[in-house]
Tab-separated table of C-alpha atoms and ligand atoms in Angstrom:
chain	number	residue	atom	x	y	z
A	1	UNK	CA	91.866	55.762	95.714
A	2	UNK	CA	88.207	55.560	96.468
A	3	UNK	CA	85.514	56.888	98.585
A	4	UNK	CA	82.236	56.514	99.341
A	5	UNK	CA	80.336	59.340	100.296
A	6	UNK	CA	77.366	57.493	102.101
A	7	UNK	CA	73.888	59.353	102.297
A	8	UNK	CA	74.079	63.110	102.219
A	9	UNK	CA	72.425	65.954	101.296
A	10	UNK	CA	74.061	66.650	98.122
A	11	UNK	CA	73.848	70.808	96.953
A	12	UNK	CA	75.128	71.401	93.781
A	13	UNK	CA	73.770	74.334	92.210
A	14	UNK	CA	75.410	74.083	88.722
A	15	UNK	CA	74.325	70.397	88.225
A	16	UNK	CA	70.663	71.258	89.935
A	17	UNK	CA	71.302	68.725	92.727
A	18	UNK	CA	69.256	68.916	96.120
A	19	UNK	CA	69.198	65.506	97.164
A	20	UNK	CA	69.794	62.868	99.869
A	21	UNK	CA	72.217	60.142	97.910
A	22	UNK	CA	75.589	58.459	97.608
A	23	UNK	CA	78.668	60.140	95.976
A	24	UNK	CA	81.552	57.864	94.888
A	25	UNK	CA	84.809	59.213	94.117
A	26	UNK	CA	87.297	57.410	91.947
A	27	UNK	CA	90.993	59.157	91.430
A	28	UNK	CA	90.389	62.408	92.812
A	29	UNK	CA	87.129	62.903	90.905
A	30	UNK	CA	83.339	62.379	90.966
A	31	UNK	CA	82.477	59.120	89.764
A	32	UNK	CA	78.813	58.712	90.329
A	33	UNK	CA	76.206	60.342	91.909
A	34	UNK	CA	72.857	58.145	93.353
A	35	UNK	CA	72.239	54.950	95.256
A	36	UNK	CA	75.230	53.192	95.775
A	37	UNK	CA	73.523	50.373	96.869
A	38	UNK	CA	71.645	50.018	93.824
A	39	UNK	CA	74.784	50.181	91.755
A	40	UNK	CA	77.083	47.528	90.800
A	41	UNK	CA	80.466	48.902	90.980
A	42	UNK	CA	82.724	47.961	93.408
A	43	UNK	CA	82.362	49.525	97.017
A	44	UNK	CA	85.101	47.080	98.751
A	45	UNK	CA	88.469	48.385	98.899
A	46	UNK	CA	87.273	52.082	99.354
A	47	UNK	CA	86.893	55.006	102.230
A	48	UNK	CA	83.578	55.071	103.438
A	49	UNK	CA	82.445	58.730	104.844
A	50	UNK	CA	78.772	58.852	106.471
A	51	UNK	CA	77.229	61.796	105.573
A	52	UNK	CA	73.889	61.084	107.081
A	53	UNK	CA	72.295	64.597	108.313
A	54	UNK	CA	74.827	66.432	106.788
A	55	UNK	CA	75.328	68.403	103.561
A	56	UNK	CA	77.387	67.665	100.961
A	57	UNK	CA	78.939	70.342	98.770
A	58	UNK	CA	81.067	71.674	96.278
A	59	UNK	CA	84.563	72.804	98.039
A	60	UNK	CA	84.664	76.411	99.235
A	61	UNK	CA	86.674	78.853	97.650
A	62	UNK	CA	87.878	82.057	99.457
A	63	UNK	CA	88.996	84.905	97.131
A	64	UNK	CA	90.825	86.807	99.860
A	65	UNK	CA	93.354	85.664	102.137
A	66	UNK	CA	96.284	87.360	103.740
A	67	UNK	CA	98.908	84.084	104.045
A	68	UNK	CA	101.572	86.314	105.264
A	69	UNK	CA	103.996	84.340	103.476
A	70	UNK	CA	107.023	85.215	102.930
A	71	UNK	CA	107.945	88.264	105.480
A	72	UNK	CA	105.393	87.895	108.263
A	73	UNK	CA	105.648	84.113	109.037
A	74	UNK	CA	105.025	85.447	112.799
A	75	UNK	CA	101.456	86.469	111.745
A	76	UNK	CA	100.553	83.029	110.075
A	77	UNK	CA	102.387	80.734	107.004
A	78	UNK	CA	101.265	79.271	104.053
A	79	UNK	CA	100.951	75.871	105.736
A	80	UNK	CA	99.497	77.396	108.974
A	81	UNK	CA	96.778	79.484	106.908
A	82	UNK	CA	95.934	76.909	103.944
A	83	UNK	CA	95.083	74.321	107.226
A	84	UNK	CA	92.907	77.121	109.169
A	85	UNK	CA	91.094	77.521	105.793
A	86	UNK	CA	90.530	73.791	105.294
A	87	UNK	CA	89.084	73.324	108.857
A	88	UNK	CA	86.810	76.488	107.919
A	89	UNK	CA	85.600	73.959	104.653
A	90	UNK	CA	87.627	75.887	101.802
A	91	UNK	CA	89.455	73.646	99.361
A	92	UNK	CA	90.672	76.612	97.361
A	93	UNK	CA	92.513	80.020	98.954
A	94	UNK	CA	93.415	83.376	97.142
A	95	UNK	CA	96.380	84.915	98.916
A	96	UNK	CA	96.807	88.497	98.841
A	97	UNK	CA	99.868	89.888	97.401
A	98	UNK	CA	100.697	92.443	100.334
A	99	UNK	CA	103.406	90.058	101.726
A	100	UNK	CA	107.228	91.122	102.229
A	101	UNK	CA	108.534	91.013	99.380
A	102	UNK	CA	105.040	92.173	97.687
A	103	UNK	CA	103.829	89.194	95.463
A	104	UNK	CA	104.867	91.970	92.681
A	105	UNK	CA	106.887	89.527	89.666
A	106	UNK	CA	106.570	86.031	88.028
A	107	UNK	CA	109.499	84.666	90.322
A	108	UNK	CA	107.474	85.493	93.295
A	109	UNK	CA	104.468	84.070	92.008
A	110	UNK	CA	106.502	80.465	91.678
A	111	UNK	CA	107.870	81.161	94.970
A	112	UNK	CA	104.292	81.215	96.418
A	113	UNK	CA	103.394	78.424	93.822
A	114	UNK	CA	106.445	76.174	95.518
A	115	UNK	CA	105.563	76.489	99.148
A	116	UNK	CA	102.492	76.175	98.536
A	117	UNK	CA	103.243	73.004	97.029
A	118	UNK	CA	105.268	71.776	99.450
A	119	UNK	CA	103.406	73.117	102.568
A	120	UNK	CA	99.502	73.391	101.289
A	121	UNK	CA	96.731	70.177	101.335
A	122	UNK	CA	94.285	72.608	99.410
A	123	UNK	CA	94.412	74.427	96.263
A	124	UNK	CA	96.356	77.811	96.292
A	125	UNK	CA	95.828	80.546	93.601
A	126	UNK	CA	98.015	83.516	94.048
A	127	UNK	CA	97.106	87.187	93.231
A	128	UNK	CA	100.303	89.210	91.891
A	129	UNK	CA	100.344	92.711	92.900
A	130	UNK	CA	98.982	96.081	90.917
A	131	UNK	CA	102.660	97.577	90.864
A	132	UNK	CA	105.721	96.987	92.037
A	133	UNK	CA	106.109	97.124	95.732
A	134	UNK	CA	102.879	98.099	96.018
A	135	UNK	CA	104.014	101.108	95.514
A	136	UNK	CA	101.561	102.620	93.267
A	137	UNK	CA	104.134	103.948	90.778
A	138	UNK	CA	104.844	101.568	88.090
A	139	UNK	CA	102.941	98.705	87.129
A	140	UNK	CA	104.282	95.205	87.502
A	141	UNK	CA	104.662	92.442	84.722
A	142	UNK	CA	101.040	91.437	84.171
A	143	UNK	CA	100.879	88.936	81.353
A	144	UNK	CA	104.548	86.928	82.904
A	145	UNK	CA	102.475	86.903	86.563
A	146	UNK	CA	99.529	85.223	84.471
A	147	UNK	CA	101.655	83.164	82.918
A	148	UNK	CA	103.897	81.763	86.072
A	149	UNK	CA	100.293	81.240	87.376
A	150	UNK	CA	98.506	84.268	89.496
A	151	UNK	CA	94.554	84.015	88.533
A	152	UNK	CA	94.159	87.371	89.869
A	153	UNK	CA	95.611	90.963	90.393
A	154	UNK	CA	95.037	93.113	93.278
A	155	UNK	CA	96.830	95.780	95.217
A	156	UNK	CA	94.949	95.039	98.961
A	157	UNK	CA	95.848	96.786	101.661
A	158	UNK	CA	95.239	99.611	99.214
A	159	UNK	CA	94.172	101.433	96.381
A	160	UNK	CA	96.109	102.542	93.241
A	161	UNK	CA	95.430	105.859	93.563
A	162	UNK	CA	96.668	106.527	90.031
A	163	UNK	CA	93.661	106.184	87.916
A	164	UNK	CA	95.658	106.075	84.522
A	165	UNK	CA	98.315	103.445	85.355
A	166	UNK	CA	95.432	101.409	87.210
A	167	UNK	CA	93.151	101.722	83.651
A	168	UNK	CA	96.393	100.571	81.762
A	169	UNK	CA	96.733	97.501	84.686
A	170	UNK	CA	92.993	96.838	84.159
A	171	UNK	CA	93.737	96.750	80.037
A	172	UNK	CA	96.711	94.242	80.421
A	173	UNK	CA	94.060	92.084	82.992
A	174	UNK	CA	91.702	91.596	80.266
A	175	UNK	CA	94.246	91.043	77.676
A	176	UNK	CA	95.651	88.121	79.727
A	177	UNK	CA	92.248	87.045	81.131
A	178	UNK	CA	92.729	87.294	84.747
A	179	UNK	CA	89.865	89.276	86.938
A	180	UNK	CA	91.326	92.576	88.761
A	181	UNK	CA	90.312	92.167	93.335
A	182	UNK	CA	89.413	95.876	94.244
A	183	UNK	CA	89.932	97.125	97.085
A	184	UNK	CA	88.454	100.278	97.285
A	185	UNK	CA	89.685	102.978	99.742
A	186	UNK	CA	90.786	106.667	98.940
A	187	UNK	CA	93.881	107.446	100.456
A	188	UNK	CA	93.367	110.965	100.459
A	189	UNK	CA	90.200	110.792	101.921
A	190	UNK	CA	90.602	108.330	104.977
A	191	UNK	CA	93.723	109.929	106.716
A	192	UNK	CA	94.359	108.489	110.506
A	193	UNK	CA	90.451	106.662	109.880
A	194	UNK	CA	90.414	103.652	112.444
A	195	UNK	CA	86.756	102.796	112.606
A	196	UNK	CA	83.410	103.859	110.647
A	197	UNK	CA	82.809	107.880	111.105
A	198	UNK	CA	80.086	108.151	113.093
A	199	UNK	CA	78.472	107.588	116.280
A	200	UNK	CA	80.617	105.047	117.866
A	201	UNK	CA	83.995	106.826	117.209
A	202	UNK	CA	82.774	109.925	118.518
A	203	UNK	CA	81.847	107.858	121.581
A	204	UNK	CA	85.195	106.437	121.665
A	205	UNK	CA	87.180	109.265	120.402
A	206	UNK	CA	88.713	107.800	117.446
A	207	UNK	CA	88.943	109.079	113.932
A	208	UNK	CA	86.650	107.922	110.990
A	209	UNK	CA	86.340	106.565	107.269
A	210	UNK	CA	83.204	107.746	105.971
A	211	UNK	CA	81.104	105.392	103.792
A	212	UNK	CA	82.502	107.508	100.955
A	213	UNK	CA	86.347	106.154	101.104
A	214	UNK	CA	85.377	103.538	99.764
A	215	UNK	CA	81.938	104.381	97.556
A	216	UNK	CA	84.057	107.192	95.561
A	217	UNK	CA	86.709	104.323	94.505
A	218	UNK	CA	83.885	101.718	93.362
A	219	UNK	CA	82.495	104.133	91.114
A	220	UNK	CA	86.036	104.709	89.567
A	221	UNK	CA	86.815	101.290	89.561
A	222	UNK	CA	83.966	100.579	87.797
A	223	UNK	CA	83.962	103.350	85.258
A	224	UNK	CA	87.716	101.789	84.346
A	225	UNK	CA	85.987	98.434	84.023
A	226	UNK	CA	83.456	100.117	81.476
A	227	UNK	CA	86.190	101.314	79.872
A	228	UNK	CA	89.059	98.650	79.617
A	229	UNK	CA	86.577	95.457	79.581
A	230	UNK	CA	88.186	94.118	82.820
A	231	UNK	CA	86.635	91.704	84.817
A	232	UNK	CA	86.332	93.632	87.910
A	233	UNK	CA	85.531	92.143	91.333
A	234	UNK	CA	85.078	93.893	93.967
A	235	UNK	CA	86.762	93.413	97.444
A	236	UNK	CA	85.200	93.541	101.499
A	237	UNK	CA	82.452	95.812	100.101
A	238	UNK	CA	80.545	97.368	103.075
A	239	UNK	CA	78.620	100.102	102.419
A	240	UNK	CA	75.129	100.378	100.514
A	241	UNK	CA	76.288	102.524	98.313
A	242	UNK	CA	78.690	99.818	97.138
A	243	UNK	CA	75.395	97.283	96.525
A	244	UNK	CA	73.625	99.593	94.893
A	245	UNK	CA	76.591	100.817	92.476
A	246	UNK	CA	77.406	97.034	91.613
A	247	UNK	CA	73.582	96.464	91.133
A	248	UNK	CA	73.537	99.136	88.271
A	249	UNK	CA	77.091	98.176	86.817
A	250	UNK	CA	75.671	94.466	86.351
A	251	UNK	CA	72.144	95.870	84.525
A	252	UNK	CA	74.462	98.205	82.425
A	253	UNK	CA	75.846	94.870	81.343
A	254	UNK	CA	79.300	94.872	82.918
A	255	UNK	CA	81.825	92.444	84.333
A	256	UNK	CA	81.461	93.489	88.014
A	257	UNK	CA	80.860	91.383	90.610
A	258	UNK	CA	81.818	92.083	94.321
A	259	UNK	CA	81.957	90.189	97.842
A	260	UNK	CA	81.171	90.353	101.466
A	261	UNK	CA	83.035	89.451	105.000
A	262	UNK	CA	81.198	87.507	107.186
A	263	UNK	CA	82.394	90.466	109.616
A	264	UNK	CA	80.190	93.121	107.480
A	265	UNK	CA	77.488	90.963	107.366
A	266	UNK	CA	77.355	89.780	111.267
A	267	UNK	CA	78.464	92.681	113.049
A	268	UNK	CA	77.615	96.592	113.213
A	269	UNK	CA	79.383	99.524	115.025
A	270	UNK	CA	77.168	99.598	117.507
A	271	UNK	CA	78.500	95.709	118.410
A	272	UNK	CA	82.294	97.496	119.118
A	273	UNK	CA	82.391	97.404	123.145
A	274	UNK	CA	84.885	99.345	123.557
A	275	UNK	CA	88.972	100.358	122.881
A	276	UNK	CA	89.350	96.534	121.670
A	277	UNK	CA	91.324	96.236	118.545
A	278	UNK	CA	89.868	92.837	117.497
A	279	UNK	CA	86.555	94.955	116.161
A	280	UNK	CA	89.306	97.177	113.954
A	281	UNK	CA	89.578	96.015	109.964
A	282	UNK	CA	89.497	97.739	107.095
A	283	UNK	CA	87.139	98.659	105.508
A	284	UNK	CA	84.991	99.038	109.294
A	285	UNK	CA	82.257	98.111	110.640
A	286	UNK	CA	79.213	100.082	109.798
A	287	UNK	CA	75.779	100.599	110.989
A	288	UNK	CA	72.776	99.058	110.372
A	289	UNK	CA	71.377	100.740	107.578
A	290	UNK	CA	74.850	99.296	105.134
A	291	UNK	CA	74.591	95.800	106.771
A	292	UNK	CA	71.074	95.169	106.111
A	293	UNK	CA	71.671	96.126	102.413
A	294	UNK	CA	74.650	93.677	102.177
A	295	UNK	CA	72.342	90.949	103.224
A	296	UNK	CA	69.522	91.891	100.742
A	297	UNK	CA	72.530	92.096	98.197
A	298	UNK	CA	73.826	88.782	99.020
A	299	UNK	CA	70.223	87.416	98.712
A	300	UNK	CA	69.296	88.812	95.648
A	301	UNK	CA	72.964	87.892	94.335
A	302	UNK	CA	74.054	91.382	93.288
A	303	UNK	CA	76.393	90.574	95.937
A	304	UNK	CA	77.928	87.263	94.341
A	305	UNK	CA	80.752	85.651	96.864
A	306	UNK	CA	81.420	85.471	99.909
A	307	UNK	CA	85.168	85.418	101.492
A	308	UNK	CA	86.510	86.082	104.754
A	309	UNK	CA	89.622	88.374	104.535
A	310	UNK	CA	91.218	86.667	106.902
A	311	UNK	CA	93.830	88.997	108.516
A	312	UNK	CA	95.806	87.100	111.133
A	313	UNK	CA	97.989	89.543	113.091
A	314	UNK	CA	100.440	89.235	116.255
A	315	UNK	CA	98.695	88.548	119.693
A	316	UNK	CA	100.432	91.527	120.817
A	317	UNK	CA	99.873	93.897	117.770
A	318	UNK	CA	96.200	93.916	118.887
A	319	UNK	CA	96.204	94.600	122.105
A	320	UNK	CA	97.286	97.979	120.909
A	321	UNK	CA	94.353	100.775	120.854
A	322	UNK	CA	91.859	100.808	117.866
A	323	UNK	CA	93.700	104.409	117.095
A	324	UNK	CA	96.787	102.284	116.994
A	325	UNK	CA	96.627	98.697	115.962
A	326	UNK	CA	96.684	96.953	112.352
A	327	UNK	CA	93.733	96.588	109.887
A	328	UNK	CA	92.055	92.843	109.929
A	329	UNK	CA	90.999	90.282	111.469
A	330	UNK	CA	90.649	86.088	111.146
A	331	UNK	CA	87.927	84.284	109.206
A	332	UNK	CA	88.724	81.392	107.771
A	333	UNK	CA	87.358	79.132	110.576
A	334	UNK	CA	84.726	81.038	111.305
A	335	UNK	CA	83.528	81.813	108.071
A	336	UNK	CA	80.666	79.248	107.278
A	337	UNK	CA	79.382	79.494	110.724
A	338	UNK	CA	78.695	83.158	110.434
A	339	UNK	CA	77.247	82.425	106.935
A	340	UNK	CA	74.503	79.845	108.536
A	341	UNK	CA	73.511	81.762	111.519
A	342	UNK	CA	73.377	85.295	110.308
A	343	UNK	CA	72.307	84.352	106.188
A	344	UNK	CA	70.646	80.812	106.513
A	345	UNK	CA	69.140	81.203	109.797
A	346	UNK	CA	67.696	84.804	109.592
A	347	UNK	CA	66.195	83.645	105.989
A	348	UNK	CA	68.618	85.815	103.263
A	349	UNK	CA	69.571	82.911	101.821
A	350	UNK	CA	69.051	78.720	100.977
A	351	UNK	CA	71.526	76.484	101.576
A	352	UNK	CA	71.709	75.826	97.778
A	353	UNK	CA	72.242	79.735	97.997
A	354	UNK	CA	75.028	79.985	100.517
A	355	UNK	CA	76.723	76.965	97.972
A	356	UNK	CA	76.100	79.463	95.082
A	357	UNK	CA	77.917	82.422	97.503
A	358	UNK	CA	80.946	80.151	98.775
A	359	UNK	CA	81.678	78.005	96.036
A	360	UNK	CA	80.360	78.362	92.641
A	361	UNK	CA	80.469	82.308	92.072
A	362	UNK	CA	83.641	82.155	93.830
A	363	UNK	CA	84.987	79.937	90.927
A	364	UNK	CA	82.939	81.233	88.161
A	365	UNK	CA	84.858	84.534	89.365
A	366	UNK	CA	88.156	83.550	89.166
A	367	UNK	CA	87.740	81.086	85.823
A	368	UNK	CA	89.210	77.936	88.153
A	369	UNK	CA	87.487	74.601	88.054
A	370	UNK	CA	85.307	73.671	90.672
A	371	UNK	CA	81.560	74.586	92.127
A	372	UNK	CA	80.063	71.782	91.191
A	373	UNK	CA	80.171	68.282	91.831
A	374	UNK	CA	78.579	66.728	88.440
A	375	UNK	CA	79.943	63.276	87.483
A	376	UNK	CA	83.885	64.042	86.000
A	377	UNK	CA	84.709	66.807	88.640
A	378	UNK	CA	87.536	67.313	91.133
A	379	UNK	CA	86.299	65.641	94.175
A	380	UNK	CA	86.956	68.968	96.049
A	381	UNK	CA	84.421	69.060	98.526
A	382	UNK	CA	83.002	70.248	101.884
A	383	UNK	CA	80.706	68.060	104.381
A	384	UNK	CA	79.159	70.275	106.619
A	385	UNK	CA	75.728	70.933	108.647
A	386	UNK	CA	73.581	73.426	109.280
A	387	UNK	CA	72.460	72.624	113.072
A	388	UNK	CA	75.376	71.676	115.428
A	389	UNK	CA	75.263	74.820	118.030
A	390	UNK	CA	78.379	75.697	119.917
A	391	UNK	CA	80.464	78.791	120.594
A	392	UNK	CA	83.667	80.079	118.667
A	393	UNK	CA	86.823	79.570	120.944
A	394	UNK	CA	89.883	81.454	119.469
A	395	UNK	CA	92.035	79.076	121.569
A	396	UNK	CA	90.866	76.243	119.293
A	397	UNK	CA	91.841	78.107	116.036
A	398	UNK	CA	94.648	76.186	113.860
A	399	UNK	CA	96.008	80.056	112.515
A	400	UNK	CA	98.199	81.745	114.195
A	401	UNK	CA	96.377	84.259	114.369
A	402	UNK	CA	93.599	84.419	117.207
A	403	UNK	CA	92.406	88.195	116.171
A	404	UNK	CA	88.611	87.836	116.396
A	405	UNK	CA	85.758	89.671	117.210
A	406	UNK	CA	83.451	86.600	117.656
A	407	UNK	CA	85.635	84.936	120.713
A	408	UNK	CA	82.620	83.513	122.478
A	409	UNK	CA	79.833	83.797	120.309
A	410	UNK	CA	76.955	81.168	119.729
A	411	UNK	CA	77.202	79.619	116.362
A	412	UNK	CA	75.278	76.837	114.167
A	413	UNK	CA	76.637	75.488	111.846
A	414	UNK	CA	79.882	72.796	111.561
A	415	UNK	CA	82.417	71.765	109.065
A	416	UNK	CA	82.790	67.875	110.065
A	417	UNK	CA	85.225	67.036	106.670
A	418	UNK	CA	87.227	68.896	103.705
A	419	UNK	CA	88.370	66.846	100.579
A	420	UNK	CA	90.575	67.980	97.913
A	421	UNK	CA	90.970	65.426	94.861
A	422	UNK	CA	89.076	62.560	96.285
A	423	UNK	CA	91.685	63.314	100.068
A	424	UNK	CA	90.583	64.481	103.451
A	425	UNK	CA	92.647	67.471	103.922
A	426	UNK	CA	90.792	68.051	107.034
A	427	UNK	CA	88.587	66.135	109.620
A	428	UNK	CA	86.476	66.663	112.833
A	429	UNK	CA	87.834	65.229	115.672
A	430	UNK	CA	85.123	66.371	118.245
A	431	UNK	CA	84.545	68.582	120.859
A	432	UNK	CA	82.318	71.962	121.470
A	433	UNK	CA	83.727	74.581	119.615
A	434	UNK	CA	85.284	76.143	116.462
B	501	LIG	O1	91.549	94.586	107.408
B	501	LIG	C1	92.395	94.489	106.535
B	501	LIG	N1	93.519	93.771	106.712
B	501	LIG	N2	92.211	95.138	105.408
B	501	LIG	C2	93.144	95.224	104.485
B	501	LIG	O2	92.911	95.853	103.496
B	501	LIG	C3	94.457	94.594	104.660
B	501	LIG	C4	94.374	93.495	105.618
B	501	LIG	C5	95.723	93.053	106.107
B	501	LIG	O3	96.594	92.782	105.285
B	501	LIG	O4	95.901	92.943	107.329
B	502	LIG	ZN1	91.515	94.981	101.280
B	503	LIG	ZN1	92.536	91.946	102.375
């Protein structure tokens, strides 16, 4: 199997590549980089792909998914989910372990491994849960998960609240080498919370979670990290309190790094309209002050990765009130669109930069290959550019869920192909939307 990818604008910021050239892929991996023309090897017999005007780039990998699978296949599947995140330009998913069973044991970890086999074009690294059932009471079989293949933990959807079994979780982490996903919320302090605490839910009568459910667990979370040596990456973070905590942990010289949702960085409170529970994840929306820092964090990479938390949930599950509905909402097709309009465009970061964000931090993170596209590579990688202009239609969305905020919104920015190993796992086929 061979392809030619014909004149694009190759960005590769771990092989220092910002260039217009040809990329030719030879069984499923980056054969040479330059002018193919110039080059003697054989260019009958292969796929051509013209990649004139667009970018070429390392695959995209996501560090937080909800797949729903198994126990929620009404929400969205492994093969519904890994196919929204291809068409979004992600050749690499990490599903959340909050599925039914919880993603709590080895076994389920091959489970995932299996249908995900059987079901996914694109690379799928499971998380394994914190404890078992999620529970927060006893802590689940670490070093087998690592070993039947998780390349995370994570308890999302939640905190462990119990800081000594979460240090002893964060110990057995580090010992088998997998990174610990945070999310940060304290359960005690964010009761009924539906949206941020402030203006808009006074407007709109709802209860709030102050900035400080989350801030008081990343300072925990990072003290453990301090002390057990765990790789500690940090989930959705949202406030600027969270930036400027991460920003300290990494000059103290510690193995923190954190993310952002294109929903924190596009959106504020003030953008809710009204009782609509498509503007309701957790952690919330929050005001300008904390999304203005995220972008300055993402730019000045404190903030390292971006990911979506994509969150599909029933049609009819959100029409409930904000008070009401579930946490989360989609992002895997809307993702890199967000990223070019509200990060590219507005001038927080390069394209080379928003590769660095998407795809090789993301990687780096995890300890996965991939994030580069030097000669010997995977030929995992995303053709996309950075000017098409259209508005996101839910009703084109391959998830099942349709759960968005940004329904109707003017976007630039368009995934035209996805590749894993040298295969297009996902194509263009036209038209004026997401
Ligand atoms: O918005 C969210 N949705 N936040 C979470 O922590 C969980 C997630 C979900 O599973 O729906
Ligand atoms: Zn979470
Ligand atoms: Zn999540």
């Amino acid at each position: 199997m061979r392809v030619w990818i014909k004149n694009g604008h190759l960005l590769d910021p771990a092989d220092h590549r910002d260039e217009i050239c040809d990329l030719y892929i030879e069984d499923g991996k980056v054969a040479f980089i330059g002018s193919l023309l110039s080059d003697s090897r054989g260019k009958e017999d292969c796929q051509v792909i013209d990649a004139e005007g667009k970018y070429v780039m390392p695959g995209f990998l996501d560090l937080h998914v909800h797949l729903r699978e198994p126990g929620f296949e009404y929400k969205e599947t492994i093969r519904t989910g890994t196919a929204a995140a291809a068409k979004g330009g992600f050749t690499a998913v990490c599903p959340m372990p909050n599925t039914s069973p919880a993603t709590d044991s080895p076994e389920m970890i091959r489970k995932i491994r299996e249908i995900a086999e059987r079901d996914s074009r694109i690379h799928v690294y499971p998380v394994g849960a914190v404890t078992k059932g999620q529970q927060g009471k006893e802590m689940t079989d670490i070093a087998g998960m690592a070993a039947a293949g998780a390349k995370a933990i994570s308890e999302d959807g939640k905190s462990v609240m119990d800081a000594g079994l979460y240090r002893e979780a964060m110990r057995e982490a580090a010992k088998a080498g997998i990174p610990v996903l945070a999310h940060c919320e304290d359960k005690n302090m964010v009761g009924s919370g539906a949206m941020n605490a402030g203006k808009k839910a006074e407007e709109l009568g709802m209860p709030g979670i102050t900035n400080g459910v989350e801030d008081v667990i990343v300072a925990r979370d990072i003290l453990l990290a301090k002390e057990t040596g765990a790789r500690l990456h940090l989930c959705h973070c949202s406030t600027a309190d969270s930036v400027r905590m991460v920003e300290q942990a990494k000059k103290d010289g510690l193995h923190v790094s954190g993310e952002v949702c294109p929903h924190h960085f596009s959106l504020t409170e003030d953008d809710i309209p009204g009782d609509d529970a498509n503007y309701k994840m957790n952690p919330p929306l929050r005001t300008s002050t904390d999304v203005e820092k995220l972008r300055e964090g993402l730019s000045k990479g404190i903030m390292e990765a971006i990911s979506t938390d994509h969150a599909p949930h029933g049609e009819e599950e959100k029409k409930a009130s904000i008070a009401k509905a579930p946490f989360g909402i989609v992002g895997s097709e809307t993702a890199y669109a967000l990223a070019v309009t509200n990060l590219v465009k507005k001038g927080y970061l390069t394209p080379m930069q928003l590769v660095e964000r998407m795809s090789t931090a993301p990687c780096r993170i995890l300890g996965v290959p991939g994030g580069s596209l030097a000669v010997g590579m995977p030929a995992d990688i995303t053709i996309a550019d950075m000017d098409s202009e259209y508005e996101i239609d839910r009703d084109t969305f391959v998830s099942k869920g349709k759960n968005t905020p940004f329904h109707g919104m003017r976007v630039t920015g368009r995934v035209f192909y996805t590749l894993v190993g040298g295969e297009i796992v996902y194509q263009y086929e036209g038209g004026n939307a997401i």
